[in-house]
């Protein structure tokens, strides 16, 4: 454990106050990302848009006790933060970088540094995936590649890792040297040079030379020799290289490349031997990215069959370009990631390469950060758009509009996104492929949303505003220092785990919980940094658990032993203890305690962050006595845990119903589940919550049948009179329960309740719409504000939890805020 004095000497700061010895586990620069105050060191950094010093008081109030500041008079700082360790430095960002560089130097594993104008993040993600069968890889989260992102990425390195992959991005001269000192790469990948962030540089040569500074000490640099600027710069510096090329002899010399279906077959010479591989992509950018990865795999002497096997499993990285179904048979390619010419070319390439037919439309904002004079820039844009066969351009922004005369494809110009939305008419888009590409400031998400709102077929609409409303409702019942854990297990109760988790992270809940390790990994891969508890970790997933900084719930002695046996090194490992107080599902009992504490004492690196139990009957008043007994038992057991361990743990027992029924027992934390999704489990305060999800489908066909005829399988639906029936596109495979068959269930059509007739089929079911003017294509609501989950669950003898989590994965989730 680093002491505060050591940190002070590493970052060369002045110790204003050293109040208490505390571990430094998290480095924090964004006050909104605070999760565990006790182990956090906060760096107050002054940025272009914000100043970390503004949040010191708030963080101190939240329990942060270690601060690095750039300003403040020592006496005053001590007065304001009497219990804090405080370091005064000249520059907070530099201090953070120094600490990260020091941390990096403690490890001797191979570290790949990646830079280049495009493809950094994808190459990083892919390589991590390709190497994961043999290595424990740590990598930069998303595109954490800046002066701030790199130190935070590198700080993740711990004893468990055998391999590291970090990306570095710069926008000005002088920056790469700093990143090099932090990453200290032993191997390098230089993807390419394009025009992103041109403004800071006088020439592309200068930019290439600057980027190359990342690789000054690498043993080997991987790159494509066809990028002349890169090639010349590398040769000039005499860096040891591993190259691939389509045009000249190289370590990997590509001799042929043909696309067949969705694949590209590559033939190449490697060590005088002809080899052949299939890359599961056809667009140029993906093939280039895959070839960088291939070079690394060849260098590692992987057998060809194994390489093929791993390449086959690559899939597009969603964070940059997202392909989405949209209104009227359209597809959207949503690319708001970068906004330069090279990025536009890549995105247009993808557009050209899509198998769908139909018109190609592009919605494009002003290009920022291109480094070109405006007229020249838009001339090039116009040429590019024309050359790639775009059939309609919808351009948004004052600058691009100014150069409207340069564009020869059919085009419309709008001054702003709001302007575009005001004139938006969905009927003008049909069966086309639409590339949406805008700089972040243009907020093109709103456009994407407009295209997605009316999705045909069966969709589960999730109202994010309602979710936040419910979150705040439960929060209002908590004492200010009670922590909040939100359960996002089972795909966030069916609502979409990553989207919900992202919102919760933004709204600063303290903890998330999932059932299985894979669910936690998915969240991490989508950039969720909140602490995550995993309730049912299996021994074969322990390594992965730590690789992704997930915290296990441990509930049995053998399981805890297995967990401890899997540990190596001296890092701090956080666990949560589940105590059985009467649910009799999972958990330690008092009988286990002696052995439990003996084990914990033998493994001081294992830190119990929390102890908790679960109420068996909080939703029903008849069980109040039993719940109270569980709570008292838990209090006693948890006290014993703390006494035996000699330190405090977070204690928690209340679920959603418990928060409503026993607010006086919220202890240190509560675990909110179904309530946030809009169902108040005790039933007494349902009015206070807003329904979050609405399941909708459409009418496929309308029929008129005569008295005595039957409907559906087994001829169960018998028409006792002449009837009009509608077939709707939802069945039990979508999670629509078969128990709703034959009049038990209803759906809403034109606001009217229509009973089911006949049995629910796999993909559809029939409803009685006699007397209504229903037609094919009409919307049917399966559940929502007017037809509640509570009511529906009751009608088939189940609980809302089951209906929500049953909505199958093939049902599209659409998220919206009002
Ligand atoms: C699912 C779960 C919760 C949340 O329960 P709700 O009734 O949905 O609030 C809390 N604790 C544990 C251990 C759970 O498994």
mmCIF file of N, CA and C in Angstrom, residues 79 146 195 198 282 291 336 557 609 623 685 695 745 750 777 809:
data_model
loop_
_atom_site.group_PDB
_atom_site.id
_atom_site.type_symbol
_atom_site.label_atom_id
_atom_site.label_comp_id
_atom_site.label_asym_id
_atom_site.label_seq_id
_atom_site.Cartn_x
_atom_site.Cartn_y
_atom_site.Cartn_z
ATOM 1 N N UNK A 79 -8.322 24.090 7.619
ATOM 2 C CA UNK A 79 -9.534 24.475 8.317
ATOM 3 C C UNK A 79 -10.757 23.880 7.612
ATOM 4 N N UNK A 146 -6.525 10.166 -23.780
ATOM 5 C CA UNK A 146 -6.048 11.550 -23.674
ATOM 6 C C UNK A 146 -5.066 11.715 -22.523
ATOM 7 N N UNK A 195 -6.466 12.972 -41.215
ATOM 8 C CA UNK A 195 -6.512 14.412 -40.969
ATOM 9 C C UNK A 195 -7.171 14.797 -39.649
ATOM 10 N N UNK A 198 -5.912 17.898 -37.122
ATOM 11 C CA UNK A 198 -4.850 18.528 -37.897
ATOM 12 C C UNK A 198 -4.466 19.902 -37.371
ATOM 13 N N UNK A 282 -15.586 -6.936 -44.831
ATOM 14 C CA UNK A 282 -15.237 -6.576 -46.198
ATOM 15 C C UNK A 282 -14.873 -5.105 -46.340
ATOM 16 N N UNK A 291 -5.620 -6.636 -40.078
ATOM 17 C CA UNK A 291 -4.252 -6.985 -40.493
ATOM 18 C C UNK A 291 -3.220 -6.549 -39.446
ATOM 19 N N UNK A 336 -21.276 9.074 -34.471
ATOM 20 C CA UNK A 336 -21.001 10.393 -33.917
ATOM 21 C C UNK A 336 -19.654 10.367 -33.223
ATOM 22 N N UNK A 557 -18.627 -21.553 2.590
ATOM 23 C CA UNK A 557 -17.223 -21.749 2.963
ATOM 24 C C UNK A 557 -16.380 -22.314 1.830
ATOM 25 N N UNK A 609 -16.078 -5.680 1.952
ATOM 26 C CA UNK A 609 -16.619 -4.316 1.835
ATOM 27 C C UNK A 609 -18.016 -4.238 2.378
ATOM 28 N N UNK A 623 -46.056 -10.847 6.714
ATOM 29 C CA UNK A 623 -44.746 -11.353 7.144
ATOM 30 C C UNK A 623 -43.961 -10.327 7.951
ATOM 31 N N UNK A 685 -47.747 2.217 -2.318
ATOM 32 C CA UNK A 685 -47.337 3.517 -2.862
ATOM 33 C C UNK A 685 -47.167 3.470 -4.377
ATOM 34 N N UNK A 695 -44.878 -2.449 -23.585
ATOM 35 C CA UNK A 695 -44.644 -3.468 -24.614
ATOM 36 C C UNK A 695 -45.703 -3.289 -25.689
ATOM 37 N N UNK A 745 -56.145 -12.991 -21.058
ATOM 38 C CA UNK A 745 -55.399 -11.755 -21.280
ATOM 39 C C UNK A 745 -56.139 -10.774 -22.180
ATOM 40 N N UNK A 750 -56.714 0.794 -30.118
ATOM 41 C CA UNK A 750 -57.498 2.038 -30.170
ATOM 42 C C UNK A 750 -57.997 2.394 -28.774
ATOM 43 N N UNK A 777 -51.423 -3.145 -39.334
ATOM 44 C CA UNK A 777 -50.472 -2.057 -39.088
ATOM 45 C C UNK A 777 -50.792 -1.256 -37.838
ATOM 46 N N UNK A 809 -35.173 -11.549 -25.757
ATOM 47 C CA UNK A 809 -34.120 -10.706 -26.317
ATOM 48 C C UNK A 809 -34.443 -10.264 -27.739
#
